């Protein structure tokens, strides 16, 4: 209050000299007053103010205005309501000081929705709350692969594509396989720890329990295959699944499909249908796989090379429920002989790869070609 | 360079003499002081002289770090910490549902327990546990070296041979005979890579990449990923004892695991259905050694290595008992819901167990479990 009175008095003296300046001073004084009032409301001590520092939507640090020369070594942060001998003296982190501002960086970012209390020694100086994520920040599922709604009964892999990095280790809790008009299929997915995420934690690979699909293994004999042919199934993904920032999915997701018989045959690149574009055009090379192939592998197993074996620059796109590949060259085609090179790691939906089926009956004498790293398919551009 | 190493060695020797800490590790293992860019900690194991190997699934790397924790401790005290997840969460300023304990490993020299934790947002933190004290391990400005498991894809297809399977998740890591053993899973292919990497890491990266086949009942031959493994001497020969995601227990002679080879393992047991192997260790009581195996949906199994030795040939006849397991005999211990397990000394283990009351406890098993 003294500041305000002092401010008005000073301004009153200047009033006679310069009206504009006086108004400005009044405003400054009022602003100062309001700030002082706000700080004294939120803290026990003067001039303590906590500001959260954000990076990639994470509350990575908190800065503490320090006008009375507190030492960073004496700064402790606790979850609110956790004082006492049963709790740690401070959460783990590093405190530093620069330009009279103390910065505390915890070992892991502050958790969304939690309340923290900052101490200088034993004295509580300020509290802060890390806001929960907004509803607009909710993660989404962008795609569930395979996209086809007719799948082999021995389907092995399902890919979930998320819009944001998700919390790991939760798939067993939040993904279920339902038999339509019946119950949950128990133990359908392999509970694998660590889970199979891509590097930025936006794509998860789920395996339908391979021990139950493989013929004659104990899980297969005891529990049977998770899915049977000519049945309807639904994969449900719970809305409760949270992203790295604690925001739940925007909705429950599901994918329904019906099953057909077991696929025990390897993909056969030699029988793919290739539609060849004309030379001097940038048109796409069209490859019809004649069956849906594995989404996760398609992106990295195909390339086009010219007569000299040099890779042709361009981009692959996959359409028609992963049954068709389009190769769009960066430059127009030149006439000549090309090779479509297929890495034999390529798998179909039941994990039969180009070289070998998912499980092979070794008591049957099948004619087997020698395993190769690549299959080449020659085509001419005219 | 040689001069520098010599200098470092002298310096390390001096420090070691004065402080009785880790000797020569820095110079010996080609470590450089710096801050390893660890993006995740999926698996931990110890090498010699307090060197900790960290399997980082997210970046597809293995880090070797000098923990400077190499003072020998021949009589490790039993550790018991109740609600360890809550205690670690409180240290991190959060609650237990926002953290995951990824792995625990005992330093075989100092007997200190190391514990890898990941927060909900994916930040990894390494802790060490001594008695009832839980401390964060500093990973900044430490002596370390690293090795990338995934080669950068080459434009020339021929160069991609041999190391084609990209590791998305490191399922287990071990150290035996001067080599770091890493089993990896691929997010794309249903396959396994098992690498035996000479340590100290060299620039050449002459890692052995193996595809492993196992024959179920001698009829079907399939590829499969390894979930967890250990090494053991059986009849005077070193073996890799691997447990698969689809439960068979398979033996591979260590001397056959060479770069570029396809080794066919001998399936000695199937550990039942609806279950996942979690961790395996080899422990001893007197002259007898045991394979201990923690499981996701079964109690801890104890298998005598003697029965594995006696069990010759592959598993050929299925066992028809209800929920039976086939092959070598084993005993189920009265311990369920073990999430992590490691060897504390020859006859004791540390176990991270979810108790029936919901509490996640770290405790030490006594010899009477063997």
XYZ file of C-alpha atoms in Angstrom:
752
model
C 0.000 0.000 0.000
C 2.875 2.311 0.822
C 4.140 1.966 -2.714
C 0.805 3.030 -4.078
C 0.609 6.057 -1.805
C 4.190 6.910 -2.514
C 3.550 6.534 -6.225
C 0.529 8.851 -6.209
C 2.265 11.483 -4.184
C 5.242 11.574 -6.508
C 2.980 11.704 -9.509
C 0.962 14.508 -7.993
C 4.100 16.655 -7.820
C 4.897 16.007 -11.479
C 1.326 16.676 -12.580
C 1.919 20.368 -13.035
C 4.932 19.746 -15.264
C 3.822 16.968 -17.663
C 0.364 15.371 -17.742
C 1.310 12.452 -20.033
C 4.292 11.462 -17.947
C 2.186 11.604 -14.788
C -0.349 9.167 -16.250
C 2.415 6.814 -17.229
C 3.847 6.869 -13.722
C 0.473 6.163 -12.217
C 0.066 3.132 -14.468
C 3.558 1.828 -13.647
C 2.958 2.233 -9.961
C -0.360 0.438 -10.147
C 1.164 -2.441 -12.117
C 3.928 -2.721 -9.542
C 1.350 -2.764 -6.777
C -0.681 -5.499 -8.457
C 2.433 -7.682 -8.953
C 3.496 -7.234 -5.322
C -0.023 -8.119 -4.213
C -0.119 -11.267 -6.400
C 3.221 -12.553 -5.155
C 2.374 -11.939 -1.534
C -0.814 -13.944 -2.044
C 0.929 -17.007 -3.406
C 3.962 -17.186 -1.138
C 4.957 -16.935 2.457
C 8.037 -14.960 1.576
C 8.403 -11.976 -0.691
C 9.482 -12.253 -4.341
C 9.367 -16.059 -4.747
C 7.741 -17.038 -8.024
C 7.885 -20.392 -9.772
C 7.695 -20.629 -13.552
C 7.537 -23.969 -15.375
C 9.941 -24.364 -18.295
C 8.458 -26.444 -21.157
C 10.235 -28.407 -23.853
C 8.412 -30.702 -26.323
C 5.271 -30.498 -24.161
C 7.261 -31.692 -21.138
C 7.678 -29.698 -17.910
C 11.454 -30.116 -17.876
C 12.427 -27.500 -15.250
C 11.128 -24.887 -12.878
C 12.696 -21.447 -12.504
C 12.508 -19.621 -9.198
C 12.938 -15.851 -9.069
C 15.466 -15.208 -6.360
C 15.671 -11.644 -5.109
C 16.882 -12.377 -1.638
C 20.001 -14.359 -2.418
C 18.879 -17.923 -1.780
C 21.439 -20.578 -2.548
C 20.580 -23.282 -5.137
C 22.106 -25.912 -2.815
C 19.322 -25.215 -0.315
C 16.508 -25.572 -2.836
C 14.453 -28.738 -2.399
C 11.322 -29.781 -4.268
C 8.779 -32.273 -3.002
C 5.441 -33.564 -4.139
C 2.912 -31.577 -2.114
C 1.894 -33.360 1.045
C 4.970 -35.602 1.190
C 6.894 -33.957 4.011
C 8.143 -36.227 6.764
C 10.620 -38.984 7.413
C 8.842 -41.477 5.118
C 9.535 -39.331 2.092
C 12.730 -38.179 0.392
C 14.082 -34.758 1.367
C 13.840 -33.672 -2.232
C 13.047 -35.132 -5.610
C 16.213 -35.862 -7.569
C 17.484 -33.176 -9.872
C 19.985 -30.404 -10.362
C 19.677 -26.815 -9.184
C 21.718 -24.015 -10.740
C 21.657 -20.219 -10.579
C 21.991 -17.662 -13.322
C 21.094 -13.941 -13.319
C 19.548 -14.329 -9.893
C 17.159 -17.021 -11.118
C 17.402 -20.527 -9.664
C 16.668 -23.299 -12.150
C 15.746 -26.767 -10.869
C 15.787 -29.582 -13.439
C 14.414 -32.899 -12.123
C 15.785 -36.254 -13.391
C 12.477 -36.913 -15.135
C 10.066 -34.139 -16.214
C 7.465 -33.002 -13.639
C 4.315 -35.112 -13.959
C 1.228 -33.519 -15.509
C -1.546 -32.821 -13.015
C 0.690 -33.053 -9.947
C 1.331 -30.403 -7.285
C 4.844 -29.592 -6.119
C 6.226 -27.537 -3.248
C 9.543 -25.692 -3.290
C 11.571 -25.346 -0.092
C 14.549 -23.217 0.763
C 16.081 -25.266 3.528
C 13.139 -26.163 5.755
C 11.043 -23.208 4.703
C 8.288 -23.645 2.103
C 8.580 -20.776 -0.361
C 6.177 -21.464 -3.194
C 3.975 -24.170 -4.698
C 3.183 -24.926 -8.318
C 0.924 -27.260 -10.282
C 1.796 -28.803 -13.637
C -1.364 -28.477 -15.743
C -2.972 -31.624 -17.141
C -2.850 -31.959 -20.934
C -5.696 -30.198 -22.774
C -8.373 -32.322 -24.461
C -7.115 -31.014 -27.816
C -3.739 -32.651 -27.126
C -5.243 -36.169 -26.957
C -3.367 -38.755 -29.037
C -5.117 -40.590 -31.877
C -4.692 -43.899 -33.644
C -3.998 -43.023 -37.260
C -4.050 -46.549 -38.686
C -4.303 -50.212 -37.785
C -2.440 -52.562 -40.123
C -3.208 -54.847 -41.915
C -5.943 -52.621 -43.334
C -7.773 -55.483 -45.032
C -10.876 -56.808 -43.287
C -10.393 -60.413 -44.413
C -7.356 -61.904 -42.736
C -5.771 -65.369 -42.525
C -6.506 -67.293 -39.319
C -2.753 -67.466 -38.699
C -2.276 -63.675 -38.886
C 0.878 -62.915 -36.875
C 1.449 -59.167 -36.720
C -0.704 -56.135 -36.095
C 0.721 -52.629 -36.306
C -0.823 -49.699 -34.432
C 0.117 -46.261 -35.731
C -0.308 -43.448 -33.161
C -0.203 -39.687 -33.663
C 2.072 -39.131 -30.641
C 4.678 -41.083 -28.635
C 2.813 -43.372 -26.248
C 3.541 -44.840 -22.816
C 5.277 -48.187 -23.155
C 4.481 -51.514 -21.536
C 0.707 -51.013 -21.596
C -0.496 -52.982 -24.622
C -1.405 -56.106 -22.602
C -3.695 -53.927 -20.501
C -5.348 -51.925 -23.265
C -5.545 -54.103 -26.401
C -7.955 -57.013 -26.579
C -9.114 -59.406 -29.264
C -12.829 -60.191 -29.190
C -14.574 -62.970 -30.994
C -17.683 -61.278 -32.346
C -20.842 -62.391 -30.582
C -18.685 -64.182 -28.023
C -15.995 -63.519 -25.482
C -12.565 -61.989 -25.250
C -9.897 -64.287 -26.693
C -7.613 -64.723 -23.687
C -3.853 -64.636 -24.227
C -4.280 -63.780 -27.911
C -1.335 -61.389 -28.023
C 2.140 -62.127 -26.793
C 2.846 -60.074 -23.671
C 6.299 -59.000 -24.675
C 8.483 -56.804 -22.457
C 10.073 -54.735 -23.876
C 7.402 -54.069 -26.467
C 8.232 -53.608 -30.119
C 8.050 -49.850 -30.716
C 9.608 -47.801 -33.470
C 12.214 -45.298 -32.348
C 9.859 -42.375 -31.741
C 7.315 -44.587 -29.948
C 4.491 -43.926 -32.429
C 4.245 -47.401 -34.004
C 3.777 -50.597 -32.021
C 4.037 -54.128 -33.405
C 1.831 -56.686 -31.665
C 2.388 -60.400 -32.172
C -0.528 -62.790 -32.037
C 0.983 -65.476 -29.731
C 3.339 -67.352 -32.093
C 3.556 -70.378 -29.780
C -0.165 -70.874 -30.299
C 0.065 -70.491 -34.061
C 3.040 -72.809 -34.518
C 1.889 -76.332 -35.092
C 2.740 -78.889 -32.421
C 4.266 -76.588 -29.831
C 2.859 -76.907 -26.307
C 0.878 -73.623 -26.387
C -0.664 -74.665 -29.718
C -1.560 -78.132 -28.451
C -2.875 -76.968 -25.091
C -4.686 -73.746 -25.934
C -5.153 -74.047 -29.685
C -4.653 -71.247 -32.198
C -6.013 -67.863 -31.053
C -8.206 -67.514 -34.157
C -10.167 -69.973 -36.272
C -11.261 -69.600 -39.874
C -14.629 -68.215 -40.984
C -15.154 -66.281 -37.769
C -15.642 -62.597 -37.013
C -13.167 -60.842 -34.716
C -12.640 -57.348 -33.385
C -9.497 -55.740 -32.018
C -10.368 -53.134 -29.374
C -7.955 -50.469 -28.153
C -8.969 -48.800 -24.913
C -9.349 -45.048 -24.678
C -7.470 -45.252 -21.348
C -4.109 -45.706 -23.095
C -2.042 -42.593 -22.359
C 0.663 -40.858 -24.322
C 4.024 -39.843 -22.869
C 2.448 -36.704 -21.366
C -0.387 -38.529 -19.663
C -3.109 -37.599 -22.188
C -5.519 -40.463 -22.939
C -6.525 -41.483 -26.470
C -9.309 -39.316 -27.877
C -11.608 -42.339 -28.203
C -11.772 -46.134 -28.143
C -10.582 -47.622 -31.426
C -11.525 -50.914 -33.007
C -11.029 -52.924 -36.158
C -13.361 -55.734 -37.200
C -12.408 -58.496 -39.579
C -13.334 -61.983 -40.660
C -10.900 -64.856 -40.987
C -10.122 -67.170 -43.858
C -8.009 -70.344 -43.855
C -4.369 -70.724 -42.878
C -1.816 -69.107 -45.178
C 1.217 -71.400 -45.314
C 2.677 -70.231 -48.607
C 5.574 -67.880 -49.133
C 5.050 -64.716 -51.202
C 6.209 -65.337 -54.785
C 7.659 -62.168 -56.317
C 8.226 -63.965 -59.624
C 4.465 -64.175 -60.131
C 3.733 -60.509 -59.313
C 2.126 -58.502 -62.110
C 4.136 -55.473 -63.118
C 2.667 -52.623 -65.140
C 5.542 -50.846 -66.804
C 5.347 -47.106 -67.579
C 6.592 -45.547 -70.790
C 10.014 -43.960 -71.131
C 10.394 -40.189 -70.788
C 7.434 -40.066 -68.380
C 7.504 -39.799 -64.585
C 4.606 -42.290 -64.315
C 4.572 -44.849 -61.517
C 5.723 -48.438 -61.873
C 2.787 -50.503 -60.657
C 3.397 -53.810 -58.859
C 0.450 -56.046 -58.033
C 1.507 -58.423 -55.208
C -1.711 -60.423 -55.561
C -2.001 -60.669 -51.771
C -1.641 -58.191 -48.901
C 1.927 -57.996 -47.597
C 3.431 -56.912 -44.289
C 3.131 -53.157 -43.718
C 6.242 -52.926 -41.550
C 8.538 -54.533 -44.104
C 7.189 -53.165 -47.383
C 8.793 -49.776 -46.799
C 12.287 -51.194 -46.761
C 12.509 -54.277 -48.950
C 11.878 -53.001 -52.466
C 14.140 -51.106 -54.804
C 14.552 -50.483 -58.514
C 17.986 -50.639 -60.142
C 19.132 -49.816 -63.672
C 21.306 -51.888 -66.039
C 24.437 -50.863 -64.150
C 22.923 -52.007 -60.844
C 22.540 -48.430 -59.612
C 19.512 -47.644 -57.486
C 16.863 -45.512 -59.221
C 15.808 -42.643 -56.931
C 12.097 -42.463 -56.209
C 9.393 -43.176 -53.650
C 7.302 -46.248 -52.907
C 3.642 -45.969 -51.974
C 1.407 -48.863 -50.950
C -2.281 -48.980 -51.733
C -5.223 -51.284 -52.102
C -4.839 -52.742 -48.582
C -1.086 -53.377 -48.992
C -1.702 -55.416 -52.138
C -0.264 -52.908 -54.595
C 3.025 -51.023 -54.694
C 3.608 -47.869 -56.730
C 7.123 -46.695 -57.410
C 7.201 -43.039 -58.450
C 10.626 -42.102 -59.844
C 12.169 -38.738 -58.973
C 13.024 -38.203 -62.650
C 11.401 -39.419 -65.858
C 12.181 -42.994 -66.873
C 14.887 -43.596 -69.463
C 14.436 -46.501 -71.823
C 16.388 -49.589 -70.863
C 16.421 -52.695 -68.704
C 15.666 -52.429 -64.996
C 15.450 -54.798 -62.068
C 12.894 -54.760 -59.286
C 14.919 -56.075 -56.357
C 12.967 -57.754 -53.572
C 14.688 -58.453 -50.273
C 13.663 -61.982 -49.267
C 12.940 -60.768 -45.719
C 9.567 -59.648 -47.095
C 6.717 -61.392 -45.272
C 3.010 -61.833 -45.865
C 0.394 -61.419 -43.129
C 1.196 -64.834 -41.638
C 4.967 -64.189 -41.516
C 5.829 -66.530 -44.350
C 8.825 -64.836 -45.952
C 10.045 -65.156 -49.540
C 12.565 -67.857 -48.569
C 10.621 -69.950 -46.068
C 7.152 -70.444 -44.653
C 6.461 -69.526 -40.981
C 6.771 -73.158 -39.914
C 7.876 -75.965 -42.172
C 7.052 -79.638 -41.880
C 10.499 -81.187 -42.257
C 9.086 -84.706 -42.571
C 7.599 -83.756 -45.950
C 10.147 -83.652 -48.723
C 9.309 -80.423 -50.498
C 11.320 -79.107 -53.349
C 13.119 -76.143 -51.867
C 15.135 -73.566 -53.670
C 18.327 -72.403 -52.067
C 17.837 -69.426 -49.788
C 18.733 -66.171 -51.468
C 19.141 -62.660 -50.096
C 17.296 -61.029 -52.994
C 14.964 -61.910 -55.839
C 15.358 -59.926 -59.064
C 12.476 -59.236 -61.450
C 13.553 -57.863 -64.780
C 11.490 -55.314 -66.732
C 11.980 -53.161 -69.813
C 11.118 -49.486 -70.181
C 10.447 -48.624 -73.810
C 47.566 -42.435 -29.459
C 49.696 -45.064 -27.733
C 51.343 -42.336 -25.703
C 47.971 -41.047 -24.669
C 46.822 -44.489 -23.582
C 50.048 -44.960 -21.646
C 49.484 -41.620 -19.970
C 45.942 -42.529 -19.125
C 47.042 -45.875 -17.785
C 49.618 -44.205 -15.513
C 47.028 -41.701 -14.371
C 44.488 -44.432 -13.679
C 47.073 -46.480 -11.804
C 47.858 -43.460 -9.656
C 44.219 -42.835 -8.911
C 43.691 -46.520 -8.200
C 46.561 -46.675 -5.759
C 45.344 -43.610 -3.944
C 41.635 -44.215 -3.961
C 41.445 -47.980 -4.354
C 38.864 -47.555 -7.096
C 38.579 -49.140 -10.489
C 41.947 -49.827 -12.039
C 42.889 -49.186 -15.631
C 39.296 -49.582 -16.828
C 39.401 -46.413 -18.828
C 42.593 -47.248 -20.694
C 42.001 -50.968 -20.820
C 38.585 -50.895 -22.444
C 39.085 -47.958 -24.773
C 36.700 -45.760 -22.810
C 36.447 -42.024 -23.339
C 35.053 -39.647 -20.776
C 31.796 -38.095 -21.884
C 28.034 -38.313 -21.588
C 26.532 -41.349 -23.324
C 23.317 -40.480 -25.172
C 21.219 -43.182 -23.537
C 17.656 -42.980 -24.883
C 16.279 -46.023 -23.074
C 17.552 -48.776 -20.778
C 15.990 -52.124 -21.664
C 18.582 -54.541 -20.302
C 21.579 -54.424 -17.961
C 24.493 -56.747 -17.322
C 27.933 -56.472 -15.808
C 31.279 -57.201 -17.404
C 34.664 -57.126 -15.704
C 35.894 -54.475 -13.222
C 32.522 -52.854 -12.609
C 31.858 -52.231 -16.316
C 28.102 -51.989 -16.844
C 26.581 -52.870 -20.220
C 23.392 -51.020 -21.048
C 21.140 -52.275 -23.842
C 19.317 -49.290 -25.352
C 16.401 -50.517 -27.505
C 15.329 -47.052 -28.574
C 18.624 -46.129 -30.192
C 19.681 -49.721 -30.994
C 22.939 -49.285 -29.071
C 24.913 -51.087 -26.407
C 26.811 -48.827 -24.007
C 29.679 -49.982 -21.805
C 30.127 -47.671 -18.826
C 32.698 -47.679 -16.053
C 30.666 -47.472 -12.828
C 33.877 -47.124 -10.769
C 32.177 -49.565 -8.433
C 34.789 -52.304 -8.393
C 35.686 -52.831 -4.746
C 35.339 -56.559 -4.070
C 32.634 -57.601 -1.621
C 32.762 -61.269 -0.730
C 29.860 -61.268 1.737
C 26.906 -59.485 0.220
C 24.196 -58.576 2.705
C 20.645 -59.642 1.888
C 18.546 -56.780 0.546
C 14.870 -56.291 1.254
C 12.964 -53.208 0.113
C 9.189 -53.216 0.254
C 7.200 -51.087 -2.221
C 10.346 -50.279 -4.140
C 8.364 -48.779 -7.041
C 6.719 -46.254 -4.721
C 10.069 -45.347 -3.184
C 11.700 -44.817 -6.570
C 8.670 -42.845 -7.804
C 8.861 -40.541 -4.749
C 12.531 -39.846 -5.503
C 11.518 -38.889 -9.032
C 8.646 -36.670 -7.916
C 5.892 -38.844 -9.308
C 3.753 -41.876 -8.418
C 4.378 -45.579 -9.041
C 2.004 -45.875 -12.021
C 4.177 -43.375 -13.900
C 7.349 -45.471 -13.776
C 8.428 -48.916 -14.974
C 11.325 -50.990 -13.642
C 12.974 -52.285 -16.812
C 15.764 -54.469 -15.446
C 17.874 -55.208 -12.376
C 21.472 -56.445 -12.395
C 23.922 -57.189 -9.619
C 27.511 -56.012 -9.956
C 29.277 -59.348 -9.381
C 32.306 -57.612 -7.835
C 30.749 -55.126 -5.395
C 27.341 -56.903 -5.151
C 25.619 -53.548 -5.585
C 22.212 -53.845 -7.275
C 21.626 -51.656 -10.323
C 18.136 -50.915 -11.465
C 16.901 -49.373 -14.731
C 13.750 -47.276 -14.503
C 11.738 -45.557 -17.214
C 9.248 -42.772 -16.643
C 5.920 -42.539 -18.456
C 7.347 -40.026 -20.920
C 10.191 -42.431 -21.747
C 13.048 -40.801 -19.780
C 15.461 -43.514 -18.555
C 17.057 -43.316 -15.089
C 19.666 -45.641 -13.615
C 19.654 -46.344 -9.875
C 21.871 -48.321 -7.560
C 20.717 -49.972 -4.371
C 22.935 -50.537 -1.362
C 21.166 -51.873 1.707
C 18.014 -49.783 1.924
C 19.591 -46.799 0.165
C 18.448 -46.012 -3.385
C 20.671 -43.592 -5.301
C 20.650 -42.281 -8.851
C 23.746 -43.274 -10.845
C 25.449 -40.404 -12.596
C 25.738 -40.993 -16.338
C 27.241 -37.601 -17.154
C 30.963 -37.243 -17.802
C 31.725 -40.898 -17.246
C 34.201 -43.216 -18.999
C 32.236 -45.142 -21.633
C 32.202 -46.703 -25.087
C 29.314 -47.713 -27.342
C 28.370 -49.918 -30.264
C 25.492 -49.510 -32.734
C 23.530 -52.702 -33.391
C 21.778 -51.478 -36.487
C 23.803 -50.610 -39.521
C 22.654 -47.602 -41.439
C 20.896 -49.046 -44.504
C 23.191 -48.897 -47.467
C 22.073 -47.846 -50.931
C 23.929 -50.759 -52.396
C 21.862 -53.831 -51.639
C 24.900 -56.105 -51.436
C 26.241 -54.241 -48.406
C 23.130 -55.040 -46.418
C 23.916 -58.728 -46.235
C 24.533 -60.437 -42.930
C 23.197 -57.704 -40.694
C 19.809 -57.169 -42.169
C 17.560 -57.580 -39.207
C 16.986 -54.285 -37.474
C 16.755 -54.604 -33.727
C 13.710 -52.821 -32.280
C 13.954 -54.261 -28.799
C 16.827 -55.760 -26.859
C 15.270 -58.695 -25.032
C 18.340 -59.675 -22.997
C 22.014 -58.921 -22.600
C 24.794 -61.000 -21.047
C 28.565 -61.196 -20.769
C 30.626 -64.376 -21.119
C 34.172 -65.191 -22.224
C 35.038 -61.584 -23.019
C 31.996 -61.140 -25.228
C 28.816 -59.144 -24.862
C 25.853 -61.328 -25.837
C 22.766 -59.510 -27.078
C 19.427 -60.996 -28.111
C 17.313 -58.671 -30.156
C 13.787 -58.659 -31.500
C 12.662 -57.005 -34.688
C 9.460 -54.982 -34.923
C 9.104 -55.993 -38.547
C 10.321 -59.552 -38.962
C 9.354 -62.460 -36.810
C 12.927 -63.358 -36.155
C 15.740 -63.186 -33.680
C 19.212 -61.842 -33.815
C 21.721 -63.140 -31.391
C 24.968 -61.248 -31.397
C 28.186 -62.086 -29.748
C 30.248 -58.903 -29.689
C 33.905 -58.900 -28.629
C 34.638 -56.474 -25.798
C 36.367 -53.948 -25.776
C 34.270 -52.774 -28.729
C 36.258 -52.294 -31.899
C 35.635 -49.997 -34.859
C 35.216 -53.057 -37.061
C 31.968 -54.155 -35.399
C 32.685 -57.790 -36.203
C 29.524 -58.863 -34.458
C 28.205 -62.343 -35.093
C 24.639 -62.225 -36.322
C 22.869 -65.515 -36.020
C 19.538 -66.809 -37.073
C 18.573 -69.655 -34.852
C 16.323 -72.529 -35.761
C 14.734 -74.850 -33.335
C 12.896 -77.991 -34.150
C 9.757 -78.665 -32.198
C 9.362 -82.372 -31.658
C 11.650 -82.945 -34.589
C 8.818 -82.268 -37.010
C 8.454 -78.577 -37.637
C 11.387 -76.286 -38.116
C 10.790 -72.642 -37.373
C 12.559 -69.411 -36.684
C 11.824 -67.748 -33.390
C 13.016 -64.893 -31.200
C 14.929 -65.450 -27.967
C 13.380 -63.838 -24.904
C 16.041 -64.486 -22.289
C 19.241 -66.489 -21.949
C 22.124 -67.482 -19.711
C 25.356 -69.382 -20.218
C 26.440 -72.585 -18.488
C 29.023 -75.377 -18.486
C 27.425 -78.692 -19.356
C 29.703 -81.726 -19.494
C 32.700 -79.428 -19.589
C 31.382 -77.556 -22.618
C 30.084 -73.970 -22.677
C 26.493 -73.572 -23.785
C 24.104 -70.775 -24.421
C 20.833 -71.712 -22.693
C 18.098 -69.767 -24.440
C 14.427 -69.496 -23.716
C 12.097 -68.544 -26.521
C 9.022 -66.353 -26.703
C 7.069 -69.489 -27.557
C 8.560 -71.289 -24.495
C 11.051 -73.951 -25.674
C 14.338 -74.106 -23.789
C 17.147 -74.605 -26.263
C 20.890 -75.313 -25.957
C 23.512 -73.969 -28.346
C 27.215 -74.791 -28.040
C 29.008 -71.463 -27.587
C 31.875 -72.454 -29.884
C 29.466 -72.897 -32.797
C 28.110 -69.356 -32.588
C 30.263 -67.814 -35.273
C 29.585 -64.866 -37.572
C 27.312 -65.689 -40.479
C 26.551 -69.247 -39.369
C 23.132 -70.807 -38.889
C 23.188 -72.888 -35.768
C 20.513 -75.444 -35.024
C 19.832 -75.659 -31.296
C 18.804 -78.661 -29.262
C 15.379 -78.215 -27.645
C 15.624 -79.754 -24.180
C 12.312 -78.684 -22.705
C 9.082 -76.864 -23.329
C 8.039 -74.831 -20.347
C 4.275 -74.952 -20.811
C 1.693 -72.790 -22.518
C 0.260 -69.349 -21.876
C 3.520 -68.294 -20.323
C 6.513 -66.095 -21.071
C 10.047 -66.637 -19.787
C 11.281 -63.500 -18.009
C 14.784 -64.066 -16.665
C 17.206 -66.967 -16.267
C 20.244 -67.360 -14.026
C 22.626 -70.181 -13.194
C 23.238 -70.771 -9.455
C 25.069 -73.380 -7.382
C 24.644 -75.274 -4.156
C 27.683 -77.314 -3.247
C 28.723 -79.113 -6.413
C 25.314 -79.012 -7.980
C 24.262 -76.257 -10.380
C 20.760 -75.149 -11.260
C 19.046 -73.170 -13.934
C 16.513 -70.813 -12.350
C 13.840 -69.376 -14.600
C 11.300 -66.658 -13.788
C 8.049 -66.739 -15.761
C 5.182 -64.390 -16.539
C 2.366 -66.803 -15.694
C 4.126 -69.574 -13.762
C 6.189 -69.807 -10.586
C 9.975 -69.707 -10.690
C 11.258 -72.985 -12.176
C 14.356 -74.791 -10.969
C 16.071 -77.190 -13.368
C 19.101 -79.292 -12.385
C 21.857 -78.963 -14.949
C 22.464 -82.665 -14.268
C 19.084 -83.474 -15.845
C 19.930 -81.288 -18.832
C 23.236 -83.159 -19.153
C 21.462 -86.491 -18.907
C 18.823 -85.463 -21.444
C 20.479 -86.279 -24.729
C 18.969 -85.704 -28.119
C 16.203 -83.332 -29.044
C 12.743 -83.334 -27.709
C 10.935 -85.862 -29.869
C 7.910 -87.143 -28.027
C 5.238 -84.777 -26.800
C 4.085 -85.178 -23.216
C 0.335 -85.560 -22.870
C -0.249 -84.451 -19.279
C -2.525 -81.542 -18.554
C -0.654 -78.232 -18.883
C 2.431 -80.366 -18.941
C 5.831 -79.336 -19.866
C 7.966 -81.658 -21.880
C 11.604 -82.692 -21.767
C 13.822 -82.352 -18.709
C 12.295 -82.423 -15.232
C 12.007 -79.294 -13.182
C 10.600 -78.107 -9.879
C 8.273 -75.137 -9.400
C 9.273 -72.947 -6.465
C 6.567 -71.383 -4.306
C 7.395 -67.969 -5.774
C 5.097 -66.366 -8.363
C 4.851 -63.030 -10.176
C 8.591 -62.453 -10.321
C 9.196 -59.537 -12.657
C 12.989 -59.388 -12.532
C 15.665 -61.712 -11.202
C 19.466 -61.774 -11.020
C 22.191 -63.681 -9.252
C 23.555 -62.080 -6.078
C 26.260 -64.670 -5.466
C 26.753 -68.378 -6.210
C 23.758 -69.536 -4.227
C 21.497 -66.498 -3.768
C 19.328 -64.426 -6.069
C 17.647 -61.043 -5.849
C 14.053 -61.038 -6.975
C 11.667 -58.239 -7.826
C 8.260 -59.680 -7.036
C 4.687 -58.407 -7.166
C 3.252 -59.785 -3.912
C -0.329 -60.915 -3.581
C -1.124 -57.707 -1.632
C -0.041 -55.660 -4.670
C 3.258 -54.486 -3.197
C 6.312 -54.616 -5.478
C 9.185 -55.844 -3.318
C 12.867 -56.431 -3.906
C 14.190 -59.313 -1.791
C 17.005 -61.824 -1.554
C 16.472 -65.577 -1.808
C 18.383 -67.833 0.569
C 20.131 -71.110 -0.236
C 17.095 -73.073 0.925
C 15.361 -72.268 -2.384
C 17.915 -74.482 -4.151
